[in-house]
Each structure stands twice: as C-alpha cells, then as structure tokens.
XYZ file of C-alpha atoms in Angstrom:
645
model
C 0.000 0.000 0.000
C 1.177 3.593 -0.910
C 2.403 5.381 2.166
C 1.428 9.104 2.953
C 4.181 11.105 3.940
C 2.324 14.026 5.303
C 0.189 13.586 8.235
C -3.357 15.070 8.664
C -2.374 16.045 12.067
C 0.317 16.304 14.367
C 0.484 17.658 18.173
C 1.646 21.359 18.837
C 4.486 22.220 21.277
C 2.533 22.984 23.923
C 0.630 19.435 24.230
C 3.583 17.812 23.625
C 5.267 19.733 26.636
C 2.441 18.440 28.616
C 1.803 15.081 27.854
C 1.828 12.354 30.373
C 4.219 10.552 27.686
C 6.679 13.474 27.874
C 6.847 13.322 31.887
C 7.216 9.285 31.555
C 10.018 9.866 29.281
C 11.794 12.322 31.198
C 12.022 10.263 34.116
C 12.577 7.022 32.931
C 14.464 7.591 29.790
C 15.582 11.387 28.904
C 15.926 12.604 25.345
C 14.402 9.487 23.688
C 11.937 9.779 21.127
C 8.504 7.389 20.554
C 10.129 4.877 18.764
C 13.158 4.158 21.287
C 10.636 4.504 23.913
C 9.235 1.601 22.289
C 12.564 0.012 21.392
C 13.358 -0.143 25.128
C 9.986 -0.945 26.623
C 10.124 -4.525 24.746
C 13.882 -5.097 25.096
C 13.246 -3.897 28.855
C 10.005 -5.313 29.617
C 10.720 -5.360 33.653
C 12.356 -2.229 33.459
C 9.541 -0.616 31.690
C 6.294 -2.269 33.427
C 8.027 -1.427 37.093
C 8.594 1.903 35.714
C 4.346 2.251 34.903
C 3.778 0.663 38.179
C 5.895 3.442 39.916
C 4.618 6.479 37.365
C 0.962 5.548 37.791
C 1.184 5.697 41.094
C -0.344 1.576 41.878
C -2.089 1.384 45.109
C -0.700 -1.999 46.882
C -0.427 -3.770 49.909
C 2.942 -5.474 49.101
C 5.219 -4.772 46.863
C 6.844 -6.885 44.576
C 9.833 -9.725 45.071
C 9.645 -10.379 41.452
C 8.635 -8.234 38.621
C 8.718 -10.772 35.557
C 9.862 -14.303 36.409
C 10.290 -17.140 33.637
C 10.559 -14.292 30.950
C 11.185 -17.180 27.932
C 7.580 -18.752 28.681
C 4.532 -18.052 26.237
C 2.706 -18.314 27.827
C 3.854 -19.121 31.581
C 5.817 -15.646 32.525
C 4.665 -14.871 36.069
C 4.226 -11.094 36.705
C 4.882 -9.471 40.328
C 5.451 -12.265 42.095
C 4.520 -11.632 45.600
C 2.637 -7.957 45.014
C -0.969 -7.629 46.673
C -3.180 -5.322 45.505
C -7.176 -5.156 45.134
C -8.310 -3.594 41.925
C -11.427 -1.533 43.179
C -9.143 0.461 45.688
C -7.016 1.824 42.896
C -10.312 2.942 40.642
C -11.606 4.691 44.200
C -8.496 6.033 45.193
C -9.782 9.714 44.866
C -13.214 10.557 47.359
C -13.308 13.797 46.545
C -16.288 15.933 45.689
C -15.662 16.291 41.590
C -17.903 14.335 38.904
C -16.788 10.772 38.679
C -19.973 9.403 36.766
C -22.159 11.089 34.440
C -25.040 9.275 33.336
C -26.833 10.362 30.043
C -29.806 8.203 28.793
C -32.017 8.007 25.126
C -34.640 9.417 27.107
C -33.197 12.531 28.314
C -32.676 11.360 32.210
C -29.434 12.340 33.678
C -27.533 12.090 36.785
C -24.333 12.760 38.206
C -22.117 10.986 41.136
C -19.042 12.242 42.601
C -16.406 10.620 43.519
C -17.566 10.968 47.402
C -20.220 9.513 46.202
C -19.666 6.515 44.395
C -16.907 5.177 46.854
C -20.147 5.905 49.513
C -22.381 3.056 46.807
C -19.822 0.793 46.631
C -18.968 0.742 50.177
C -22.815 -0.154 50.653
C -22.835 -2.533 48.338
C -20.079 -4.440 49.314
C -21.295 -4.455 52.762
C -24.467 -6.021 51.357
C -22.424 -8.896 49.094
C -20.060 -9.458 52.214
C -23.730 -9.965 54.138
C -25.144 -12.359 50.748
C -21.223 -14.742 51.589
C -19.530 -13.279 48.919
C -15.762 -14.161 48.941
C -12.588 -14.116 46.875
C -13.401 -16.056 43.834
C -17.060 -16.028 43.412
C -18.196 -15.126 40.768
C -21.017 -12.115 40.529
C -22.585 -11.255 37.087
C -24.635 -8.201 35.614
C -27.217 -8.792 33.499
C -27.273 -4.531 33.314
C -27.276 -1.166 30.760
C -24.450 0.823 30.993
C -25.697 2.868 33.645
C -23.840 3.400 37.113
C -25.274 0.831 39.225
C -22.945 -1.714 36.741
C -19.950 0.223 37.433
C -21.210 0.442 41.337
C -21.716 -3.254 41.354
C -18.452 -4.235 39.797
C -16.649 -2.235 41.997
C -18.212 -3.926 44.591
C -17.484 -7.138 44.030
C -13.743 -6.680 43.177
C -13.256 -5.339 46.723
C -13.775 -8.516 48.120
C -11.806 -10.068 45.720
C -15.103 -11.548 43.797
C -15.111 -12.419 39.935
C -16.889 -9.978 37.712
C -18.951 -11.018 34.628
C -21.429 -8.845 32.450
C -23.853 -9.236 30.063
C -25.697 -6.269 28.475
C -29.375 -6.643 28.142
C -29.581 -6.733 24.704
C -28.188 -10.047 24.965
C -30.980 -13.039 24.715
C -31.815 -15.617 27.478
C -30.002 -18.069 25.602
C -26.875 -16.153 25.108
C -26.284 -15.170 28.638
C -26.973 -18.840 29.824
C -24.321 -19.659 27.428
C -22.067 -17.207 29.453
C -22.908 -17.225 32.693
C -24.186 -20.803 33.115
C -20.473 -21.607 32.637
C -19.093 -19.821 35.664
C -22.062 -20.417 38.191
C -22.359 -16.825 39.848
C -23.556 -16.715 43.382
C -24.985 -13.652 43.173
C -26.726 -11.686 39.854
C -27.426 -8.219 39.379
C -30.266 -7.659 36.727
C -32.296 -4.773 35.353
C -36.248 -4.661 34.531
C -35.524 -3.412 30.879
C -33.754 -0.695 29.033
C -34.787 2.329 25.882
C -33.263 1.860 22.903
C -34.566 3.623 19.688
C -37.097 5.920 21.899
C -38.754 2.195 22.666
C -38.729 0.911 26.633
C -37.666 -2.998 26.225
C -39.035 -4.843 28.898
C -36.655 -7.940 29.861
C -38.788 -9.710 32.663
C -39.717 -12.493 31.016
C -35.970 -12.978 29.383
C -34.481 -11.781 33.478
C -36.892 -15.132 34.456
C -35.487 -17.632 31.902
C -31.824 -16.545 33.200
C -32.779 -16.827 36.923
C -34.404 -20.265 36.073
C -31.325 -21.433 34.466
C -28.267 -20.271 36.920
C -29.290 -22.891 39.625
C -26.056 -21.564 41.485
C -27.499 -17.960 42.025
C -28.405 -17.496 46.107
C -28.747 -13.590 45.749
C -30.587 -11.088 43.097
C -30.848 -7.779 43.003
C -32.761 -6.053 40.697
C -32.261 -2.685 39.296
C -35.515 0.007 37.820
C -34.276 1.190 34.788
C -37.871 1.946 34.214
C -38.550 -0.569 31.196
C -40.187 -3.470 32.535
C -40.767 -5.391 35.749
C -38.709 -7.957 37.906
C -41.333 -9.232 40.710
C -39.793 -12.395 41.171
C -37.000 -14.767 41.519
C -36.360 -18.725 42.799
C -34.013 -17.247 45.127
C -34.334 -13.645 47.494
C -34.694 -10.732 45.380
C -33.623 -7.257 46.556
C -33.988 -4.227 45.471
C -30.826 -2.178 44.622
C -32.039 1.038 46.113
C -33.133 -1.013 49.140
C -29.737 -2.611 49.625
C -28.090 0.848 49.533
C -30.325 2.267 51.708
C -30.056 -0.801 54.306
C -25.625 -0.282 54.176
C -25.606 3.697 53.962
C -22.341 4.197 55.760
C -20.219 1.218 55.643
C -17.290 2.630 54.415
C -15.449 0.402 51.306
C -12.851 -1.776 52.745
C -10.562 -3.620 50.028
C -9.431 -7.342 50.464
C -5.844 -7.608 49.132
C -5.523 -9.964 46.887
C -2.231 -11.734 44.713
C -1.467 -9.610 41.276
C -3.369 -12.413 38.867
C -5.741 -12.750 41.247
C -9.099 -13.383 38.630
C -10.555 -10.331 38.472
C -12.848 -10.416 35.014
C -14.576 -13.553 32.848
C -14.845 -11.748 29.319
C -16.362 -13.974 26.182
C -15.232 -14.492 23.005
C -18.136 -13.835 20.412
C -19.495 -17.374 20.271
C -20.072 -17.033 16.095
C -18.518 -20.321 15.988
C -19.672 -22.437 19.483
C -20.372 -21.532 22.815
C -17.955 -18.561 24.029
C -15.017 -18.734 25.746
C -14.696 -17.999 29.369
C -11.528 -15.740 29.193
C -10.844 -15.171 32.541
C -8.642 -11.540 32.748
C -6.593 -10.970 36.385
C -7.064 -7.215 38.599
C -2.689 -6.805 38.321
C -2.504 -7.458 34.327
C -5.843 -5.654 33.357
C -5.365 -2.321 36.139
C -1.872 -1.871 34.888
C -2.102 -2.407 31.251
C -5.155 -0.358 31.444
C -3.619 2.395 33.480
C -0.476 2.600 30.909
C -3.328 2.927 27.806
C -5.261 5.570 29.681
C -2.291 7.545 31.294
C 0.547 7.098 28.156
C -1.563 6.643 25.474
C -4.679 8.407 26.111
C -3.384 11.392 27.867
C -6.025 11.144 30.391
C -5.724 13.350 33.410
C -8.021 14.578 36.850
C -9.147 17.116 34.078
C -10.710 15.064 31.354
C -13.859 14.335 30.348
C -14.727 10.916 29.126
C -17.461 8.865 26.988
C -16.630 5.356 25.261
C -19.876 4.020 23.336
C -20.470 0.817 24.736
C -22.548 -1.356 26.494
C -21.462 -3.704 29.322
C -21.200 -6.658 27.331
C -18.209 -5.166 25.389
C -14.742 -5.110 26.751
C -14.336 -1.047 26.149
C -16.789 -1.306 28.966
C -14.145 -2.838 31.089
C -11.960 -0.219 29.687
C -14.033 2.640 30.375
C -14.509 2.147 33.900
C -10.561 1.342 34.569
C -10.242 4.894 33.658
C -11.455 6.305 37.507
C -8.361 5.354 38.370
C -6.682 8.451 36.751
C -9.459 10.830 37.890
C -11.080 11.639 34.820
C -15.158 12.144 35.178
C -16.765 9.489 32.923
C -19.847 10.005 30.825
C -22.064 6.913 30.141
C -24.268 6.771 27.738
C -27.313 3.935 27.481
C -29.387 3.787 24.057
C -29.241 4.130 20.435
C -26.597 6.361 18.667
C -28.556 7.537 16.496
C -32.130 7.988 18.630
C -31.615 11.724 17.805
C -29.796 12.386 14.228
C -26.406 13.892 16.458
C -27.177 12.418 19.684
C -23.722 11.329 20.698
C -22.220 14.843 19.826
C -24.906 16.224 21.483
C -23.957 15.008 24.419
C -20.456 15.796 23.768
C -20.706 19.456 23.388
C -22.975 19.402 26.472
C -20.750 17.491 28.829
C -17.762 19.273 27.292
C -16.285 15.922 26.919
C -12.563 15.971 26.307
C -11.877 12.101 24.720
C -14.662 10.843 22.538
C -14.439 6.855 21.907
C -16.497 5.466 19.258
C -16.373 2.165 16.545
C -15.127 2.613 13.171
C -19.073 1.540 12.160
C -20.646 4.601 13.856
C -18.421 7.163 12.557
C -19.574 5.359 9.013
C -23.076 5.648 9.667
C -22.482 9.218 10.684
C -21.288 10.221 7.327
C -23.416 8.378 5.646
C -26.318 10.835 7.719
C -24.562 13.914 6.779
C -23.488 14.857 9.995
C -21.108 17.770 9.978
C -20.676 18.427 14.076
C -17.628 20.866 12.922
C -20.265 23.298 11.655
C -22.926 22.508 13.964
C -21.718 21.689 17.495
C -19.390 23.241 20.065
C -16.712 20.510 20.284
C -13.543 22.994 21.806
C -13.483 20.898 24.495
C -12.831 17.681 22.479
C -8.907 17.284 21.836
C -9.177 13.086 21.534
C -10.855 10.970 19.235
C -10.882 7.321 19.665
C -11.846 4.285 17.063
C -11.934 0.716 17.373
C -13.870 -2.500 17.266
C -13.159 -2.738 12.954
C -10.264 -0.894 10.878
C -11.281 2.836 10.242
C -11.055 3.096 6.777
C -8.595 6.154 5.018
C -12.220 8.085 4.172
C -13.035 7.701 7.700
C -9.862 9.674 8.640
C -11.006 12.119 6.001
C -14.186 12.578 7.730
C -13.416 13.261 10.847
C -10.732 16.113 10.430
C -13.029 17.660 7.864
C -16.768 17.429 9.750
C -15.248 16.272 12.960
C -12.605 18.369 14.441
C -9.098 19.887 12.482
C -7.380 19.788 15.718
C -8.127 16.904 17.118
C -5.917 13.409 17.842
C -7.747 10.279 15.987
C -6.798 7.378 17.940
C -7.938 4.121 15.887
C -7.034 1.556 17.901
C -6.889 -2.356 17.989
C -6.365 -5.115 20.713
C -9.190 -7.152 21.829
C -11.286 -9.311 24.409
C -8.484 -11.756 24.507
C -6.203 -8.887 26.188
C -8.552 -6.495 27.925
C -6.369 -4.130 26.237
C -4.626 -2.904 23.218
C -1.918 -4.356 20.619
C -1.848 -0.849 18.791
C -2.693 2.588 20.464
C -2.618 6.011 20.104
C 0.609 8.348 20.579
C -0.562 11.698 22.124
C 3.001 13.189 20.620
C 2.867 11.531 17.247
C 1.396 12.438 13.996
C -1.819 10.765 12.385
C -1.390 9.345 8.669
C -4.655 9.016 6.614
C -5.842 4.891 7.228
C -2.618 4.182 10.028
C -2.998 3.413 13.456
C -0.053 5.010 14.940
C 2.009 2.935 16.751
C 2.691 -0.391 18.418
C 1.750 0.121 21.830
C 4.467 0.242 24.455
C 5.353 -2.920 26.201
C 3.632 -5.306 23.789
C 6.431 -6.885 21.504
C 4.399 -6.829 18.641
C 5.727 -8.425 14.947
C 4.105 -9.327 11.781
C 4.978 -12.886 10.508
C 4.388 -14.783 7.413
C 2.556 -18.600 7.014
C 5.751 -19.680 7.719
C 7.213 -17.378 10.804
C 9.304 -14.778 9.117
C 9.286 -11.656 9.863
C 7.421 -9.129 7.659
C 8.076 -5.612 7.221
C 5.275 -3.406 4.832
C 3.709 -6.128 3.686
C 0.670 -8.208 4.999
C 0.989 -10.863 7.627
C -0.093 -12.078 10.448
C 0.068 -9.670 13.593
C 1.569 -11.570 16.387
C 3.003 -10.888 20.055
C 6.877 -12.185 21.109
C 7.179 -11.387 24.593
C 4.462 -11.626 27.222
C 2.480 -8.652 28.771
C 0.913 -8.188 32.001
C -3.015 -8.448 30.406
C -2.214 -11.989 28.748
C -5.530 -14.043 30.448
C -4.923 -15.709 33.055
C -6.481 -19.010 31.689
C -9.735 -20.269 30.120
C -12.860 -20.749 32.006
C -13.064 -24.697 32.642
C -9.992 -25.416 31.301
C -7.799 -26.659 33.997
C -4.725 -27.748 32.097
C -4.740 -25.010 29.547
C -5.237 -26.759 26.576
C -7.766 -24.659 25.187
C -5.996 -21.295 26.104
C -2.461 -22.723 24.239
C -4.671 -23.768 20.982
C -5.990 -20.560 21.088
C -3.414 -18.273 20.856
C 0.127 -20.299 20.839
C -0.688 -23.471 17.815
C 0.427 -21.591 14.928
C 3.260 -20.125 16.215
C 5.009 -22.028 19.248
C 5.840 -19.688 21.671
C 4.424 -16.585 20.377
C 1.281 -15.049 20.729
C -0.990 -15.194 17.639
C -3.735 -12.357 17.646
C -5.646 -13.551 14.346
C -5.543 -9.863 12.561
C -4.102 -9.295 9.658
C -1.575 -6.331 9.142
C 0.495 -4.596 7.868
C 3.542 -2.713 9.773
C 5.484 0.257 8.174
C 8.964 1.691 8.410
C 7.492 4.391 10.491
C 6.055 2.169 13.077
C 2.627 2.394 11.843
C 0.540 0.272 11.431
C -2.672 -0.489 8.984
C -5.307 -3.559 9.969
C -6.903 -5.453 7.257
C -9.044 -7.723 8.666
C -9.506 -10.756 10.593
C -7.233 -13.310 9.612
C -10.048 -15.742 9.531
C -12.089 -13.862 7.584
C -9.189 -13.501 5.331
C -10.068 -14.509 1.360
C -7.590 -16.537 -0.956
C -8.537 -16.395 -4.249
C -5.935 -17.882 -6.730
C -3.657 -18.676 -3.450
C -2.950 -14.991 -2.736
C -4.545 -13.281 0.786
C -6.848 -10.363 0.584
C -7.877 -8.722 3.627
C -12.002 -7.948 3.476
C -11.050 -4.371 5.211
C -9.837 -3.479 1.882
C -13.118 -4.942 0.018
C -14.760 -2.591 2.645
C -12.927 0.387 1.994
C -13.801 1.097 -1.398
C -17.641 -0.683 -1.459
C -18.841 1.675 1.394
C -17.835 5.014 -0.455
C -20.942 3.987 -2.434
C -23.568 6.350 -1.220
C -26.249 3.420 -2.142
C -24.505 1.129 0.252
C -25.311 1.023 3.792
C -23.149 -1.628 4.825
C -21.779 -5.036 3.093
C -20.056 -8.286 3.929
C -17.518 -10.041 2.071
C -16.583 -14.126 2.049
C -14.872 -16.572 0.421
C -17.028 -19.514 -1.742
C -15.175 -22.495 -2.405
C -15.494 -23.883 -5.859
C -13.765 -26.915 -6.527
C -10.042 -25.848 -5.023
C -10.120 -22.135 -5.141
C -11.850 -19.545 -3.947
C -14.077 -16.950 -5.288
C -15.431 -14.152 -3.386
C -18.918 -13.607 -3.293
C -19.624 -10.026 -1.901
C -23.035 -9.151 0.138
C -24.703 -5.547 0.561
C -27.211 -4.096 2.310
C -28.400 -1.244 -0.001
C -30.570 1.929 1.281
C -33.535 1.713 1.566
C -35.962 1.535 -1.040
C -32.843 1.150 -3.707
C -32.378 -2.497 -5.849
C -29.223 -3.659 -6.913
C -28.510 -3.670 -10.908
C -26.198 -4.769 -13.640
C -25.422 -0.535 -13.601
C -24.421 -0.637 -9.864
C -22.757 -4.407 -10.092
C -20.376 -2.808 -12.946
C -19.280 0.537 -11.159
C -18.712 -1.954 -8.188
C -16.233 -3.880 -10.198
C -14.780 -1.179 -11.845
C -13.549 0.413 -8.601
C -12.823 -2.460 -6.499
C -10.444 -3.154 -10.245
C -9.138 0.512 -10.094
C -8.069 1.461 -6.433
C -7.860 -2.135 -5.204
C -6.970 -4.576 -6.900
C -8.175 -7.128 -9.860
C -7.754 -9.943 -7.158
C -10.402 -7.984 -5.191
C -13.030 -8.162 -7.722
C -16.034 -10.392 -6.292
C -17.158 -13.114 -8.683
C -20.459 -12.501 -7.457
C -22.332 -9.446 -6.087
C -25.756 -9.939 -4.364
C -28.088 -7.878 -2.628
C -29.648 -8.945 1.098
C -31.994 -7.203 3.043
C -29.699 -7.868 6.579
C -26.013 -8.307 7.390
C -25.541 -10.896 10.678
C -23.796 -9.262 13.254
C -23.029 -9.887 16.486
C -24.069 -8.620 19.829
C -21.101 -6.286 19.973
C -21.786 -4.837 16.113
C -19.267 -6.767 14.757
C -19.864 -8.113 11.127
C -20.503 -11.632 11.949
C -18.091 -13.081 8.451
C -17.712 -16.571 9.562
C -21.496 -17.321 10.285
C -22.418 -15.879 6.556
C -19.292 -18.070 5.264
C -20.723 -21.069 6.537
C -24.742 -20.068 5.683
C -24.033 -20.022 1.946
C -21.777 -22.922 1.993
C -24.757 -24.408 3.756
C -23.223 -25.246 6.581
C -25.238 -24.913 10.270
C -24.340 -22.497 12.273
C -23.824 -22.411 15.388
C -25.071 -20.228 18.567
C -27.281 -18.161 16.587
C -27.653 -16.501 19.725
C -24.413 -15.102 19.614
C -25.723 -12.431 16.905
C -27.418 -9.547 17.175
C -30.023 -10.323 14.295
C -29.937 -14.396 14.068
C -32.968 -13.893 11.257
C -30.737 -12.645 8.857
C -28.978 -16.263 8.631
C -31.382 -17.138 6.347
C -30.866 -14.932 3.845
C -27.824 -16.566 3.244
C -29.025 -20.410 4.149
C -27.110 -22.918 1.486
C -26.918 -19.996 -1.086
C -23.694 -22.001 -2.987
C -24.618 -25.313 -1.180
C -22.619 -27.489 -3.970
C -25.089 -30.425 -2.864
C-alpha cells in the first residue's frame, strides 16, 4: 500500500510539553523519542512495566519480590510475584467531591455521582455482598445497561476479591446462559428493561429464563431502569435502592488480593460455538489499562470521558478502569442515532474531552450527513478514539473535515483476549490518513508470514513475542490449559498469535486489514475484506456489506453481500461501477465473482460483522449459537446460497 508522507495532524508544542508521555520519558528515559521509547519498553520489559507501576502511582499492599519471572515462557511468565493489591481500591483512590460518573440516557434522564459519592455506593454494596457470603473467587454477574449501578456493582465485588462477569441486556436468554451458566455466579445483578430507539424494552420475562437457568445464584438484586418489571426470583430478590439504603455508611474496605488474582470472565463472540470464558486478572488488566489511559490516552483529573459501549463489550471494562486516573466518565445507554447527532450532542454538552467510538458509527455518521464541525461546540474535544473494525482512510477524512481539524484520531486495535490494546494512540505523534499510529508500548508486537518470518510493509499475520501483564490468566473450565495454548500459541510455538491481519510500516505504523479468519484466498494470494470494505462503502447506495470466500472446486471466489438503502435495488449498472472500482483502487484480485443484494447483514451482539457465520450459511453449513448475533434472522438470507449439494 502507498504510504502518505504528510500527516493530517500532528500535536503542537505545547501538548507535547504536557503530555503524560513526555513526563514518563523524562524520568525514565531522557531525550528518547517514541520509537526508542518503544525500542526499550520490549527489550526492557521489567524495566519498563516497574517503571508504569511506579509512574501511575499503583495502590498496593505489598510490593513486589519479582517483577517478571520465567521471561522465555509463552505463555507461563509470572508477573509481580509476591505484590498484593485489590483492583477496586485503585479505581476509588480519589473521594473527593468532583464528577466521577455522568449518566446520560435516550430518554433525556441524567444524573451525576461524585467521587464521594460513588466510593459511599460501593462501600454499601459491598457491605451487602459481604452480608449475601460473597468471597474471593465467586463469581457475581450483571445482566445490566451501561448505567452506574454496573460500574457500582463491579466495583463492589472486586473489593472482596469476587469475579466480575457482564452481560448487556440486549443479549438473549439463551446467550447469557451460554455465558454465565459456565461460571455459576452466586450472586446476579439484573435490570427490569432498558430504551433503545425511543422504545422501553421490557426484559422480565428474558431476566426469568436466566434466573431459572443459573441454579447456582443465592442472591438477586434487581435494578428500575424503568422498562419493565422484575417481581420475582427462585431465590431472594432485593432491590438495589433497598440494599443501599439498608448499608448507607459502611465505608469500602478492600481485600488484598495476589497480582493475577481473577478479576474479570470476558467472552469471546461465540459465532462459531459456545464462548469462551476468558478469565482476565485485577494486576494485568489495572496496569495495562492504566499505561493505555495515562501514556496513550493522555487522560488526566481534568478530562472528560465517553466510550460508546454497552457492558457486554470489553471497552466497557476499559471505560470504567479509567477512575483510576481521575477523569469524570460520561455513560451513555441507548441508540446512537435515537436523535440524528445524539452522541455529539452530548459531547458538546458534557464538554467531553476524549470521545471513543467504533469505526461503524463514525460510518453511519457520514453516511447521515453529519457535519458536528459546523454545527456543534466541540472545543473541548482534543481526543478521538476508534476501534472494534479498521477505520477506513475516508473515515480519517471525515473526521478532520466534519469532525474536528485539531483533534488526535486514535484508531485503535487489541481485543477481548487482552482487555487491552496491541496498537494505540501516541498523544506526541502524527496521524497518517488509514494508520494506526504505533505499536503500543510494552507489547512486543511483529508481523509474521505462514511460515514465521518476519514481515516488514507487507501483509501478515500480527503476532506478540514477549508476554504482557493483560495476557488471560487461563480459560474458564480449562484446567490444564489446553484450550488457552490452541488458542493463541498453535500456529506459532511460543508466540502469541492475535488472528488480525496487518500490515507494519517503516514508520512504526501500522494499517489492519481484517480478521485473519475472515481472510479470502482467491488464486492462493490473501486479501484482507477491510480493503473490500474500503472502497464498497464510499458507495452512497450502500449502507453496509459483507464479504466471504465460496469455495469452488479448489479455489476460492469471493462472493460479496450488501445491504443497499432503503428503497434502492441492486442492478447490472451498480454491479459494474462496483467492479470497476474495487479493479481501479484495489486490486483485480479484489473483484467479487459474485455481487448480491440482502436485506440484513448478521452481526453480532457487539456490532461486529458476523463473516464466519455468513461463510458457513451459503456454503450451507449450520451455524452455530445463533444466539451469539445480534439479528440471528438474517442467517437465512444466506441459508445454502452455494450449497454445492
């Protein structure tokens, strides 16, 4: 890919000057630059993760004997060997009387916590779990909105050293039995309903199929979010503002607990079998969390903060790590799009600071028109983050021309598997048009061919050669690791293998192309579909499109899916300007041998195009956990489509 050599934006000499990153490199390693930052951090990874530990300022109990032990083991590296610490302590280490939580809802509701406050909640509510038996290594799950009562309950349960598990309520029966009914929580947290799209959903019936099937569950609580009713449970059901009420006082008291103590059970998306239990430890995730947010984010006491998630997303986990630096955080429940600009709405009214977003919204935004440069007061906004799929060159386009001028764009990439980030931001770095900026520090990242070599500006496989701090700490159910190894360490022994495919430059940027997966070989040569994606959604008839690989005898053709506008059908006129781009500014490899119109694209309950579920619909192949997407009807719109049989 052709490399542009002048960035859209680069960071003035005053933010620069003040960047958390400058301070860090002052201290720890004067003069340097990004990249030898870098250079050191994975040459020096004990150096460099004690020196976080120290610059963040981590809240423990004891310090370490050890920081990295058994350095040459991939997995198997043990991380501050003998530290204590309890996560929640470091997130409420400030009690003071500025904003920590600002919640904004569809329906115009909105409240505010301090930081006072919400240490006052969780204290309560941990006195009430302590009261329900809770101890280190339960497990407690959310069935919840993103709304403060999940960030309240988390908190909660990681002070006594209890194992945290979420679910947002979008999520069917079904799917969260396929989650939670594999770690057995003692105690659930659930909500009546939620608003999305100016509509209350009422979840009581789908909160009684999940009770009914978690025969471990000895506690609920139920939280109003005003969309339905929870009246009863096979177990004693309390109310949240009840329990609060009943422990005003109690003051939050943190157990201490080992550095990979279990802290988190995150899922994989379950497109392809029941998810994965990936079970995420309070050391790895608070400090590899703190470096993203402090280093790479720039946050300080000062910032203002909204990520659009929902709880079943691991930018949730994210989000909330971020008390520990301060910042005030702005949650939003509901749709993006309930009002045309609702999101930058709210940003020019909570003069947020670091706006975090998907690749897919800031799509659908410019597909709407929406110009919030000309229409909205975004001075405060200095940070713009992306992830979940690659932001596409146009999307860079967009958002320093109807976005902000000044403004960093952050697309970033990492993943559930991490709790964390493989590539980050760089608050004194340029941005190139379609780059992710930089490796992040302390992750060894490479890109490797099939066959292990190193690649560098050309298209591989993005993989990890050291460990990190957020590596899981195993597999749910999977007591001799077997499952965890296959995972990640099969294709390449030893090294961490992410699945993306990427590309790395001589600058240290990097560009992602896909999953490798979802990755499509016609004639034996390896197209990313971000590419396929790139040029098809420039089409203003296009709303969104899916691309997979059909096997016919032994190659592979690609068959290319899209969702059109509404009211528009797909021609021979469309089909050839299709083609005829794709040809032009991709490539004649990229050219799909068919080109069909659908109605729906599968995704799944994070927004994620669901590629491997259509790939094996039209090969007519079942798939499995339907209830792992978001829209499980659109399956059969691609049911057995090139079913050789």
């Amino acid at each position: 890919m052709t490399e542009t050599t002048r960035p859209l934006w680069q960071p003035d000499a005053r933010r620069v000057a003040n960047a958390n990153l400058t301070a860090f490199i002052d201290r720890y390693l004067p003069g340097a630059d990004y990249a030898r930052l870098y250079a050191w951090s994975v040459a020096e990874p004990a150096a460099f993760w004690a020196a976080v530990w120290a610059f963040c300022g981590i809240v423990h109990h004891a310090p370490a004997q050890a920081v990295l032990e058994h350095a040459d083991r991939m997995p198997g590296a043990v991380w501050f060997r003998g530290a204590t610490l309890n996560f929640a302590e470091n997130l409420l280490r400030y009690r003071d009387d500025r904003p920590a939580l600002v919640f904004r809802g569809e329906t115009g509701a909105r409240r505010e916590l301090s930081y006072a406050q919400l240490a006052a909640q969780v204290g309560a509510m941990t006195a009430a779990l302590r009261a329900f038996g809770v101890q280190p290594g339960d497990r407690v799950a959310g069935y919840l909105p993103n709304i403060p009562e999940a960030i309240i309950a988390m908190l909660a349960a990681a002070s006594l050293g209890a194992i945290w598990s979420s679910c947002s309520p979008d999520f069917g029966a079904r799917a969260v039995l396929d989650r939670f009914g594999q770690i057995a929580p003692k105690v659930v947290f659930v909500c009546d309903g939620y608003h999305y799209n100016g509509r209350p959903q009422d979840r009581g019936a789908a909160v009684a199929q999940i009770l009914a099937g978690l025969p471990s569950a000895e506690q609920v609580v139920a939280v109003s979010c005003g969309g339905g009713r929870v009246s009863q449970a096979p177990v004693p059901l309390h109310d949240w503002d009840e329990l609060l009420a009943k422990n005003a006082g109690t003051e939050p008291a943190f157990t201490p607990l080992p550095f990979d103590h279990p802290l988190y059970v995150l899922y994989s998306s379950g497109t392809t079998g029941v998810p994965k239990g990936i079970v995420h430890g309070a050391g790895g995730t608070l400090l590899q969390h703190r470096k993203e947010h402090t280093l790479h984010t720039d946050l300080t006491r000062d910032d203002r903060l909204i990520y659009f998630t929902t709880t079943g997303w691991m930018m949730w986990n994210w989000l909330a790590s971020a008390l520990a630096t301060g910042c005030t955080l702005i949650l939003y429940d509901g749709a993006p799009f309930v009002r045309p600009a609702e999101l930058f709405d709210i940003a020019a009214q909570e003069r947020v600071s670091v706006f975090g977003t998907s690749a897919k919204y800031l799509a659908a935004a410019e597909k709407a028109g929406l110009k919030p440069a000309q229409s909205h007061d975004l001075s405060a906004l200095r940070t713009l983050l992306s992830t979940g799929s690659p932001l596409a060159p146009e999307g860079f386009d967009y958002v320093y021309r109807d976005i902000k001028a000044d403004v960093l764009l952050a697309s970033i990439s990492g993943g559930t598997d991490i709790c964390g980030c493989f590539i980050a931001g760089n608050p004194i770095g340029p941005v190139y048009r379609g780059e992710l900026q930089t490796r992040a520090l302390g992750m060894a990242v490479r890109v490797f061919d099939e066959a292990g070599h190193e690649l560098l500006g050309e298209k591989g496989e993005l993989v990890c050669v050291k460990p990190f701090p957020s590596m899981p700490v195993g597999f749910w159910n999977d007591p001799d690791g077997s499952r965890y190894r296959a995972a990640y360490f099969e294709k390449f022994p030893g090294v961490w293998c992410h699945g993306d495919y990427v590309e790395l430059n001589a600058r240290g940027g990097m560009i992602v192309h896909g999953r490798s997966d979802a990755v499509l070989n016609p004639g034996g040569v390896r197209i990313g579909t971000a590419e396929l994606y790139r040029e098809v959604e420039r089409f203003a008839e296009i709303q969104e499109a899916v691309a997979v690989g059909h096997q016919i005898d032994d190659d592979v053709e690609v068959v290319l899916f899209v969702r059109l506008v509404e009211g528009l059908t797909l021609d021979d006129v469309l089909r050839q300007r299709l083609r005829a781009a794709i040809r032009a500014d991709v490539s004649p490899r990229h050219v799909p041998a068919h080109i069909l119109q659908v109605a729906d694209i599968p995704r799944t309950i994070s927004g994620k195009i669901a590629e491997l579920a259509v790939r094996e619909a039209i090969h007519g192949r079942p798939v499995r956990n339907l209830d792992a997407l978001a829209n499980p009807q659109a399956i059969a719109l691609f049911q057995g489509l090139f079913d050789a049989s």
